[in-house]
CSV table of N, CA and C in Angstrom, one decimal:
chain,number,residue,atom,x,y,z
A,1,MET,N,47.9,-181.8,75.7
A,1,MET,CA,48.5,-180.5,76.1
A,1,MET,C,49.3,-180.0,74.9
A,2,ARG,N,49.4,-178.6,74.8
A,2,ARG,CA,50.1,-178.0,73.7
A,2,ARG,C,51.4,-177.4,74.2
A,3,HIS,N,52.1,-178.0,75.0
A,3,HIS,CA,53.4,-177.4,75.5
A,3,HIS,C,54.4,-177.3,74.4
A,4,ASN,N,54.9,-176.1,74.3
A,4,ASN,CA,56.0,-175.8,73.3
A,4,ASN,C,55.7,-176.1,71.9
A,5,LYS,N,54.5,-175.8,71.5
A,5,LYS,CA,54.0,-175.9,70.1
A,5,LYS,C,53.5,-174.6,69.7
A,6,LYS,N,54.4,-173.7,69.3
A,6,LYS,CA,54.1,-172.3,69.1
A,6,LYS,C,53.9,-171.9,67.7
A,7,PHE,N,54.3,-172.7,66.7
A,7,PHE,CA,54.2,-172.3,65.3
A,7,PHE,C,52.8,-172.6,64.8
A,8,ASN,N,52.4,-171.9,63.8
A,8,ASN,CA,51.0,-172.0,63.2
A,8,ASN,C,50.9,-173.3,62.4
A,9,HIS,N,50.0,-174.1,62.7
A,9,HIS,CA,49.9,-175.4,61.9
A,9,HIS,C,49.1,-175.2,60.6
A,10,LEU,N,48.4,-174.0,60.5
A,10,LEU,CA,47.7,-173.6,59.2
A,10,LEU,C,46.6,-174.6,58.9
A,11,SER,N,46.1,-175.4,59.8
A,11,SER,CA,45.0,-176.3,59.6
A,11,SER,C,45.3,-177.4,58.6
A,12,ARG,N,46.6,-177.8,58.6
A,12,ARG,CA,47.1,-178.8,57.6
A,12,ARG,C,47.9,-179.9,58.4
A,13,LYS,N,48.0,-181.0,57.8
A,13,LYS,CA,48.9,-182.1,58.3
A,13,LYS,C,50.3,-181.6,58.0
A,14,ALA,N,51.3,-182.3,58.7
A,14,ALA,CA,52.7,-181.8,58.6
A,14,ALA,C,53.2,-181.9,57.2
A,15,SER,N,52.9,-183.0,56.5
A,15,SER,CA,53.4,-183.2,55.2
A,15,SER,C,52.9,-182.1,54.2
A,16,HIS,N,51.6,-181.8,54.3
A,16,HIS,CA,50.9,-180.8,53.5
A,16,HIS,C,51.5,-179.4,53.8
A,17,ARG,N,51.7,-179.1,55.1
A,17,ARG,CA,52.3,-177.9,55.5
A,17,ARG,C,53.7,-177.7,55.0
A,18,ALA,N,54.5,-178.7,55.1
A,18,ALA,CA,55.9,-178.7,54.6
A,18,ALA,C,55.9,-178.5,53.1
A,19,ALA,N,55.1,-179.2,52.3
A,19,ALA,CA,55.0,-179.0,50.9
A,19,ALA,C,54.6,-177.6,50.5
A,20,MET,N,53.6,-177.1,51.2
A,20,MET,CA,53.0,-175.8,50.9
A,20,MET,C,54.1,-174.7,51.1
A,21,LEU,N,54.7,-174.8,52.3
A,21,LEU,CA,55.8,-173.8,52.6
A,21,LEU,C,56.9,-173.9,51.6
A,22,SER,N,57.3,-175.1,51.2
A,22,SER,CA,58.4,-175.2,50.3
A,22,SER,C,58.0,-174.6,48.9
A,23,ASN,N,56.8,-174.8,48.5
A,23,ASN,CA,56.4,-174.2,47.2
A,23,ASN,C,56.3,-172.7,47.3
A,24,MET,N,55.8,-172.2,48.4
A,24,MET,CA,55.7,-170.8,48.6
A,24,MET,C,57.1,-170.1,48.7
A,25,ALA,N,58.0,-170.8,49.4
A,25,ALA,CA,59.4,-170.3,49.5
A,25,ALA,C,60.0,-170.2,48.1
A,26,THR,N,59.8,-171.3,47.3
A,26,THR,CA,60.3,-171.3,45.9
A,26,THR,C,59.8,-170.1,45.1
A,27,SER,N,58.5,-169.9,45.2
A,27,SER,CA,57.9,-168.8,44.5
A,27,SER,C,58.4,-167.5,44.9
A,28,LEU,N,58.6,-167.3,46.3
A,28,LEU,CA,59.1,-166.1,46.8
A,28,LEU,C,60.5,-165.8,46.3
A,29,ILE,N,61.3,-166.8,46.2
A,29,ILE,CA,62.7,-166.6,45.8
A,29,ILE,C,62.8,-166.3,44.3
A,30,LEU,N,61.9,-167.0,43.5
A,30,LEU,CA,62.0,-166.8,42.1
A,30,LEU,C,61.3,-165.5,41.7
A,31,HIS,N,60.2,-165.1,42.3
A,31,HIS,CA,59.4,-163.9,41.9
A,31,HIS,C,59.7,-162.7,42.8
A,32,LYS,N,60.3,-162.9,43.9
A,32,LYS,CA,60.7,-161.8,44.8
A,32,LYS,C,59.5,-161.2,45.6
A,33,ARG,N,58.3,-161.5,45.2
A,33,ARG,CA,57.1,-161.0,45.9
A,33,ARG,C,55.9,-161.9,45.6
A,34,ILE,N,55.2,-162.4,46.6
A,34,ILE,CA,54.0,-163.1,46.4
A,34,ILE,C,52.9,-162.6,47.3
A,35,THR,N,51.7,-162.8,46.9
A,35,THR,CA,50.5,-162.4,47.6
A,35,THR,C,49.8,-163.7,48.2
A,36,THR,N,49.5,-163.6,49.5
A,36,THR,CA,48.9,-164.8,50.2
A,36,THR,C,48.2,-164.3,51.4
A,37,THR,N,47.7,-165.2,52.2
A,37,THR,CA,47.0,-164.8,53.4
A,37,THR,C,48.1,-164.3,54.5
A,38,LEU,N,47.6,-163.5,55.4
A,38,LEU,CA,48.6,-163.0,56.4
A,38,LEU,C,49.2,-164.1,57.2
A,39,GLN,N,48.4,-165.1,57.6
A,39,GLN,CA,49.0,-166.2,58.5
A,39,GLN,C,50.0,-167.0,57.7
A,40,LYS,N,49.7,-167.3,56.4
A,40,LYS,CA,50.7,-168.0,55.6
A,40,LYS,C,51.9,-167.2,55.4
A,41,ALA,N,51.8,-165.9,55.2
A,41,ALA,CA,53.0,-165.1,55.1
A,41,ALA,C,53.8,-165.1,56.3
A,42,LYS,N,53.2,-165.0,57.5
A,42,LYS,CA,54.0,-165.1,58.7
A,42,LYS,C,54.7,-166.4,58.9
A,43,ALA,N,54.0,-167.5,58.5
A,43,ALA,CA,54.6,-168.8,58.6
A,43,ALA,C,55.7,-169.0,57.6
A,44,LEU,N,55.6,-168.4,56.4
A,44,LEU,CA,56.6,-168.4,55.4
A,44,LEU,C,57.8,-167.6,55.8
A,45,ARG,N,57.7,-166.5,56.5
A,45,ARG,CA,58.8,-165.8,57.0
A,45,ARG,C,59.7,-166.6,57.9
A,46,VAL,N,59.1,-167.3,58.8
A,46,VAL,CA,59.8,-168.2,59.7
A,46,VAL,C,60.5,-169.3,59.0
A,47,TYR,N,59.9,-169.8,57.9
A,47,TYR,CA,60.5,-170.9,57.1
A,47,TYR,C,61.6,-170.4,56.2
A,48,VAL,N,61.5,-169.2,55.5
A,48,VAL,CA,62.5,-168.8,54.5
A,48,VAL,C,63.7,-168.0,55.0
A,49,GLU,N,63.5,-167.3,56.1
A,49,GLU,CA,64.6,-166.5,56.5
A,49,GLU,C,65.8,-167.3,57.0
A,50,PRO,N,65.7,-168.5,57.7
A,50,PRO,CA,66.9,-169.3,57.9
A,50,PRO,C,67.5,-169.8,56.6
A,51,LEU,N,66.7,-170.1,55.6
A,51,LEU,CA,67.3,-170.5,54.3
A,51,LEU,C,68.1,-169.4,53.7
A,52,ILE,N,67.7,-168.2,53.8
A,52,ILE,CA,68.5,-167.1,53.2
A,52,ILE,C,69.7,-166.9,54.0
A,53,THR,N,69.7,-167.0,55.3
A,53,THR,CA,70.9,-166.9,56.1
A,53,THR,C,71.9,-168.0,55.8
A,54,LYS,N,71.3,-169.2,55.5
A,54,LYS,CA,72.2,-170.4,55.1
A,54,LYS,C,72.8,-170.1,53.8
A,55,ALA,N,72.1,-169.4,52.9
A,55,ALA,CA,72.6,-169.1,51.5
A,55,ALA,C,73.8,-168.1,51.5
A,56,LYS,N,74.0,-167.4,52.6
A,56,LYS,CA,75.1,-166.4,52.6
A,56,LYS,C,76.4,-167.1,52.7
A,57,ASP,N,76.4,-168.4,53.2
A,57,ASP,CA,77.7,-169.2,53.2
A,57,ASP,C,77.5,-170.2,52.0
A,58,ASP,N,78.2,-169.9,50.9
A,58,ASP,CA,78.0,-170.8,49.7
A,58,ASP,C,79.0,-172.0,49.8
A,59,THR,N,78.5,-173.0,50.4
A,59,THR,CA,79.3,-174.3,50.4
A,59,THR,C,78.4,-175.4,49.9
A,60,THR,N,79.0,-176.5,49.6
A,60,THR,CA,78.2,-177.6,49.1
A,60,THR,C,77.2,-178.1,50.2
A,61,ALA,N,77.7,-178.1,51.4
A,61,ALA,CA,76.8,-178.6,52.5
A,61,ALA,C,75.6,-177.7,52.7
A,62,SER,N,75.8,-176.4,52.6
A,62,SER,CA,74.6,-175.5,52.8
A,62,SER,C,73.7,-175.5,51.6
A,63,ARG,N,74.3,-175.8,50.4
A,63,ARG,CA,73.4,-175.9,49.2
A,63,ARG,C,72.5,-177.2,49.3
A,64,ARG,N,73.1,-178.2,49.9
A,64,ARG,CA,72.3,-179.5,50.0
A,64,ARG,C,71.2,-179.3,51.1
A,65,VAL,N,71.6,-178.6,52.1
A,65,VAL,CA,70.6,-178.4,53.2
A,65,VAL,C,69.4,-177.5,52.6
A,66,VAL,N,69.7,-176.5,51.9
A,66,VAL,CA,68.7,-175.6,51.3
A,66,VAL,C,67.9,-176.4,50.3
A,67,PHE,N,68.5,-177.2,49.5
A,67,PHE,CA,67.8,-178.0,48.5
A,67,PHE,C,66.9,-179.0,49.1
A,68,SER,N,67.2,-179.5,50.3
A,68,SER,CA,66.3,-180.5,51.0
A,68,SER,C,65.0,-179.8,51.4
A,69,TYR,N,65.1,-178.5,51.6
A,69,TYR,CA,63.9,-177.7,52.0
A,69,TYR,C,63.1,-177.3,50.7
A,70,LEU,N,63.8,-176.8,49.7
A,70,LEU,CA,63.1,-176.2,48.5
A,70,LEU,C,62.8,-177.2,47.4
A,71,GLN,N,63.6,-178.2,47.2
A,71,GLN,CA,63.4,-179.2,46.1
A,71,GLN,C,63.2,-178.6,44.8
A,72,ASP,N,64.0,-177.5,44.5
A,72,ASP,CA,63.9,-176.9,43.2
A,72,ASP,C,65.3,-176.3,42.9
A,73,LYS,N,66.0,-176.9,41.9
A,73,LYS,CA,67.4,-176.4,41.7
A,73,LYS,C,67.5,-175.0,41.1
A,74,TYR,N,66.4,-174.5,40.4
A,74,TYR,CA,66.4,-173.2,39.9
A,74,TYR,C,66.3,-172.2,41.1
A,75,ALA,N,65.5,-172.5,42.0
A,75,ALA,CA,65.3,-171.6,43.2
A,75,ALA,C,66.6,-171.6,44.0
A,76,VAL,N,67.3,-172.8,44.1
A,76,VAL,CA,68.5,-172.8,44.9
A,76,VAL,C,69.6,-172.0,44.2
A,77,THR,N,69.7,-172.1,42.9
A,77,THR,CA,70.6,-171.3,42.1
A,77,THR,C,70.4,-169.8,42.3
A,78,GLU,N,69.1,-169.4,42.2
A,78,GLU,CA,68.7,-168.0,42.4
A,78,GLU,C,69.0,-167.5,43.8
A,79,LEU,N,68.8,-168.4,44.8
A,79,LEU,CA,69.0,-168.0,46.2
A,79,LEU,C,70.5,-167.8,46.5
A,80,PHE,N,71.3,-168.7,46.0
A,80,PHE,CA,72.8,-168.6,46.2
A,80,PHE,C,73.5,-167.6,45.3
A,81,GLY,N,72.8,-167.2,44.2
A,81,GLY,CA,73.3,-166.2,43.3
A,81,GLY,C,73.0,-164.8,43.7
A,82,PRO,N,72.0,-164.2,43.0
A,82,PRO,CA,71.7,-162.8,43.2
A,82,PRO,C,71.1,-162.5,44.6
A,83,VAL,N,70.3,-163.4,45.1
A,83,VAL,CA,69.7,-163.1,46.4
A,83,VAL,C,70.8,-163.0,47.5
A,84,ALA,N,71.7,-164.0,47.5
A,84,ALA,CA,72.7,-164.0,48.6
A,84,ALA,C,73.7,-162.8,48.4
A,85,THR,N,74.0,-162.4,47.2
A,85,THR,CA,74.9,-161.2,47.1
A,85,THR,C,74.2,-159.9,47.5
A,86,LYS,N,72.9,-159.8,47.3
A,86,LYS,CA,72.2,-158.6,47.8
A,86,LYS,C,72.1,-158.5,49.3
A,87,VAL,N,71.9,-159.7,49.9
A,87,VAL,CA,71.6,-159.7,51.4
A,87,VAL,C,72.9,-160.0,52.2
A,88,GLY,N,74.0,-160.0,51.5
A,88,GLY,CA,75.3,-160.4,52.2
A,88,GLY,C,75.6,-159.6,53.4
A,89,ASN,N,75.3,-158.3,53.4
A,89,ASN,CA,75.7,-157.4,54.5
A,89,ASN,C,74.6,-157.3,55.6
A,90,ARG,N,73.4,-157.8,55.2
A,90,ARG,CA,72.2,-157.6,56.1
A,90,ARG,C,72.3,-158.7,57.2
A,91,PRO,N,72.1,-158.3,58.5
A,91,PRO,CA,72.2,-159.3,59.5
A,91,PRO,C,70.9,-160.1,59.7
A,92,GLY,N,69.9,-159.8,59.1
A,92,GLY,CA,68.6,-160.5,59.2
A,92,GLY,C,67.5,-159.7,58.7
A,93,GLY,N,66.2,-160.1,58.8
A,93,GLY,CA,65.1,-159.3,58.4
A,93,GLY,C,65.1,-159.2,56.9
A,94,TYR,N,65.1,-160.3,56.2
A,94,TYR,CA,65.2,-160.3,54.7
A,94,TYR,C,63.9,-160.2,54.0
A,95,THR,N,62.8,-160.3,54.8
A,95,THR,CA,61.5,-160.3,54.2
A,95,THR,C,60.7,-159.1,54.8
A,96,ARG,N,59.7,-158.7,54.0
A,96,ARG,CA,58.8,-157.6,54.5
A,96,ARG,C,57.4,-158.1,54.2
A,97,ILE,N,56.5,-158.0,55.2
A,97,ILE,CA,55.1,-158.3,55.0
A,97,ILE,C,54.2,-157.1,55.1
A,98,ILE,N,53.4,-156.8,54.1
A,98,ILE,CA,52.6,-155.7,54.0
A,98,ILE,C,51.1,-156.1,53.9
A,99,LYS,N,50.3,-155.7,54.8
A,99,LYS,CA,48.9,-156.1,54.8
A,99,LYS,C,48.1,-155.4,53.7
A,100,LEU,N,47.2,-156.2,53.1
A,100,LEU,CA,46.5,-155.6,51.9
A,100,LEU,C,45.0,-155.5,52.2
A,101,GLY,N,44.5,-155.9,53.3
A,101,GLY,CA,43.1,-155.8,53.7
A,101,GLY,C,42.4,-157.2,53.6
A,102,LYS,N,41.2,-157.3,53.5
A,102,LYS,CA,40.4,-158.5,53.5
A,102,LYS,C,40.1,-159.0,52.1
A,103,ARG,N,40.1,-160.3,52.0
A,103,ARG,CA,39.7,-161.0,50.7
A,103,ARG,C,38.2,-160.9,50.6
A,104,GLN,N,37.7,-160.6,49.5
A,104,GLN,CA,36.2,-160.4,49.4
A,104,GLN,C,35.4,-161.7,49.6
A,105,SER,N,35.9,-162.8,49.1
A,105,SER,CA,35.2,-164.0,49.1
A,105,SER,C,35.0,-164.6,50.5
A,106,ASP,N,36.0,-164.7,51.3
A,106,ASP,CA,35.9,-165.3,52.6
A,106,ASP,C,36.4,-164.4,53.8
A,107,ASP,N,36.7,-163.2,53.5
A,107,ASP,CA,37.1,-162.2,54.5
A,107,ASP,C,38.4,-162.5,55.2
A,108,ALA,N,39.2,-163.2,54.5
A,108,ALA,CA,40.5,-163.6,55.1
A,108,ALA,C,41.5,-162.4,54.9
A,109,ASP,N,42.3,-162.2,55.9
A,109,ASP,CA,43.3,-161.1,55.9
A,109,ASP,C,44.4,-161.5,54.8
A,110,MET,N,44.6,-160.5,53.9
A,110,MET,CA,45.5,-160.8,52.8
A,110,MET,C,46.8,-159.9,53.1
A,111,ALA,N,47.9,-160.4,52.5
A,111,ALA,CA,49.1,-159.6,52.6
A,111,ALA,C,50.0,-160.0,51.5
A,112,PHE,N,51.1,-159.2,51.2
A,112,PHE,CA,52.1,-159.7,50.3
A,112,PHE,C,53.4,-159.7,51.1
A,113,ILE,N,54.2,-160.7,50.8
A,113,ILE,CA,55.5,-160.9,51.4
A,113,ILE,C,56.5,-160.7,50.3
A,114,GLU,N,57.6,-160.0,50.6
A,114,GLU,CA,58.6,-159.7,49.5
A,114,GLU,C,60.0,-159.7,50.2
A,115,LEU,N,60.9,-159.9,49.3
A,115,LEU,CA,62.3,-159.8,49.7
A,115,LEU,C,62.7,-158.3,49.8
A,116,VAL,N,63.2,-157.8,50.9
A,116,VAL,CA,63.4,-156.4,51.2
A,116,VAL,C,64.3,-155.8,50.2
A,117,ASP,N,65.4,-156.4,49.8
A,117,ASP,CA,66.4,-155.7,49.0
A,117,ASP,C,66.0,-155.7,47.5
A,118,PHE,N,65.0,-156.3,47.1
A,118,PHE,CA,64.6,-156.4,45.7
A,118,PHE,C,63.4,-155.5,45.4
A,119,ASP,N,63.0,-154.7,46.3
A,119,ASP,CA,61.8,-153.8,46.1
A,119,ASP,C,62.4,-152.4,45.6
A,120,GLU,N,62.3,-152.2,44.3
A,120,GLU,CA,62.8,-150.9,43.8
A,120,GLU,C,62.0,-149.7,44.2
A,121,ASN,N,60.7,-149.9,44.4
A,121,ASN,CA,59.8,-148.8,44.8
A,121,ASN,C,60.2,-148.2,46.2
A,122,MET,N,60.4,-149.1,47.1
A,122,MET,CA,60.8,-148.7,48.5
A,122,MET,C,62.2,-148.1,48.5
A,123,ALA,N,63.1,-148.6,47.6
A,123,ALA,CA,64.5,-148.1,47.6
A,123,ALA,C,64.6,-146.7,47.0
A,124,LYS,N,63.6,-146.3,46.1
A,124,LYS,CA,63.7,-145.0,45.5
A,124,LYS,C,63.2,-143.9,46.4
A,125,VAL,N,62.3,-144.3,47.4
A,125,VAL,CA,61.8,-143.2,48.2
A,125,VAL,C,62.8,-142.8,49.3
A,126,GLU,N,63.1,-141.5,49.3
A,126,GLU,CA,64.0,-141.0,50.3
A,126,GLU,C,63.3,-140.8,51.6
A,127,LYS,N,64.0,-141.2,52.6
A,127,LYS,CA,63.4,-141.1,54.0
A,127,LYS,C,63.5,-139.7,54.4
A,128,LYS,N,62.4,-139.1,54.9
A,128,LYS,CA,62.5,-137.7,55.4
A,128,LYS,C,62.9,-137.7,56.8
A,129,VAL,N,63.7,-136.8,57.2
A,129,VAL,CA,64.2,-136.6,58.5
A,129,VAL,C,63.1,-135.9,59.3
A,130,THR,N,62.7,-136.6,60.3
A,130,THR,CA,61.6,-136.0,61.2
A,130,THR,C,62.3,-135.3,62.3
A,131,ARG,N,61.8,-134.2,62.6
A,131,ARG,CA,62.4,-133.4,63.8
A,131,ARG,C,61.5,-133.6,65.0
A,132,THR,N,62.1,-133.8,66.1
A,132,THR,CA,61.4,-133.9,67.3
A,132,THR,C,61.4,-132.6,68.0
A,133,ARG,N,60.4,-132.4,68.9
A,133,ARG,CA,60.3,-131.1,69.6
A,133,ARG,C,61.4,-131.1,70.6
A,134,ARG,N,62.2,-130.0,70.6
A,134,ARG,CA,63.3,-129.8,71.5
A,134,ARG,C,63.2,-128.4,72.0
A,135,SER,N,63.9,-128.1,73.1
A,135,SER,CA,63.9,-126.7,73.5
A,135,SER,C,64.9,-126.0,72.6
A,136,LYS,N,64.8,-124.7,72.5
A,136,LYS,CA,65.5,-123.9,71.6
A,136,LYS,C,67.0,-123.9,71.9
A,137,LYS,N,67.4,-124.2,73.2
A,137,LYS,CA,68.8,-124.2,73.5
A,137,LYS,C,69.5,-125.5,73.0
A,138,SER,N,68.8,-126.6,73.0
A,138,SER,CA,69.4,-127.8,72.5
A,138,SER,C,69.3,-128.1,71.0
A,139,ALA,N,68.5,-127.3,70.4
A,139,ALA,CA,68.3,-127.5,68.9
A,139,ALA,C,69.6,-127.1,68.2
A,140,PRO,N,70.0,-127.9,67.2
A,140,PRO,CA,71.3,-127.5,66.5
A,140,PRO,C,71.0,-126.3,65.6
A,141,LYS,N,72.1,-125.5,65.5
A,141,LYS,CA,72.0,-124.3,64.7
A,141,LYS,C,72.1,-124.6,63.2
A,142,ALA,N,71.3,-124.0,62.4
A,142,ALA,CA,71.4,-124.3,61.0
A,142,ALA,C,72.5,-123.4,60.4
A,143,GLU,N,73.3,-124.0,59.6
A,143,GLU,CA,74.4,-123.3,59.0
A,143,GLU,C,73.9,-122.7,57.7
A,144,ALA,N,74.5,-121.6,57.3
A,144,ALA,CA,74.1,-120.9,56.0
A,144,ALA,C,74.6,-121.8,54.9
A,145,PRO,N,73.8,-122.0,53.8
A,145,PRO,CA,74.3,-122.8,52.7
A,145,PRO,C,75.5,-122.2,52.1
A,146,VAL,N,76.4,-123.1,51.7
A,146,VAL,CA,77.7,-122.6,51.1
A,146,VAL,C,77.4,-122.6,49.6
A,147,GLU,N,77.7,-121.4,49.0
A,147,GLU,CA,77.5,-121.3,47.6
A,147,GLU,C,78.8,-121.6,46.9
A,148,ALA,N,78.7,-122.2,45.7
A,148,ALA,CA,79.9,-122.4,44.9
A,148,ALA,C,80.4,-121.1,44.3
A,149,PRO,N,81.7,-120.9,44.4
A,149,PRO,CA,82.3,-119.7,43.8
A,149,PRO,C,82.0,-119.6,42.3
A,150,ALA,N,81.8,-118.3,41.9
A,150,ALA,CA,81.6,-118.1,40.5
A,150,ALA,C,82.8,-118.4,39.7
A,151,GLU,N,82.7,-118.9,38.5
A,151,GLU,CA,83.9,-119.3,37.7
A,151,GLU,C,84.6,-118.0,37.2
A,152,ALA,N,85.9,-118.1,37.4
A,152,ALA,CA,86.7,-116.9,37.1
A,152,ALA,C,87.2,-116.8,35.6
A,153,GLU,N,86.7,-117.8,34.8
A,153,GLU,CA,87.1,-117.8,33.4
A,153,GLU,C,86.4,-116.7,32.6
A,154,ALA,N,87.0,-116.2,31.6
A,154,ALA,CA,86.4,-115.2,30.8
A,154,ALA,C,85.4,-115.9,29.9
A,155,PRO,N,84.3,-115.2,29.6
A,155,PRO,CA,83.4,-115.8,28.7
A,155,PRO,C,84.0,-116.0,27.3
A,156,VAL,N,83.6,-117.1,26.7
A,156,VAL,CA,84.1,-117.5,25.4
A,156,VAL,C,83.2,-116.9,24.3
A,157,GLU,N,83.8,-116.2,23.4
A,157,GLU,CA,83.0,-115.5,22.3
A,157,GLU,C,82.6,-116.6,21.3
A,158,GLU,N,81.4,-116.5,20.9
A,158,GLU,CA,80.9,-117.5,19.9
A,158,GLU,C,81.2,-116.9,18.5
A,159,LYS,N,81.7,-117.8,17.6
A,159,LYS,CA,82.0,-117.3,16.3
A,159,LYS,C,80.9,-117.8,15.4
A,160,THR,N,80.4,-117.0,14.6
A,160,THR,CA,79.3,-117.3,13.7
A,160,THR,C,79.9,-117.4,12.3
A,161,GLU,N,79.6,-118.4,11.6
A,161,GLU,CA,80.1,-118.5,10.2
A,161,GLU,C,79.2,-117.7,9.2
A,162,GLU,N,79.8,-116.9,8.4
A,162,GLU,CA,79.0,-116.1,7.5
A,162,GLU,C,79.2,-116.5,6.1
């Protein structure tokens, strides 16, 4: 019976799966974005988000716990340094998975997983305010734009050298 066994085993033995997720988490932390299959990305999200949460509390004990999962001191240093400072105020949801389509060779669903706060392209895009349909009575009235007053200074005469 499969009672209470809800995570994806990814068709691997436990030791292989743990090693693969550790390597993928290390690559994600060091490179901030990796491309993989959709199922591996979903499994990686479950694996790496608790580690990022643990990195927000920079103690020796939390460093040792994270190192036991990652087994890479450079990734641990990166995680407790720049990554932890950027996600310090975020309550969760440190990763984003974006689907890329099917892989040509075996038709597997592909996706890339990235750290949310490190994507400059998404940060540059301003979110547009979408208006919902409302009745005219409840719609807020638009105020006239306030113009800056014209400067009261006298114009400065330019002197030309002759």
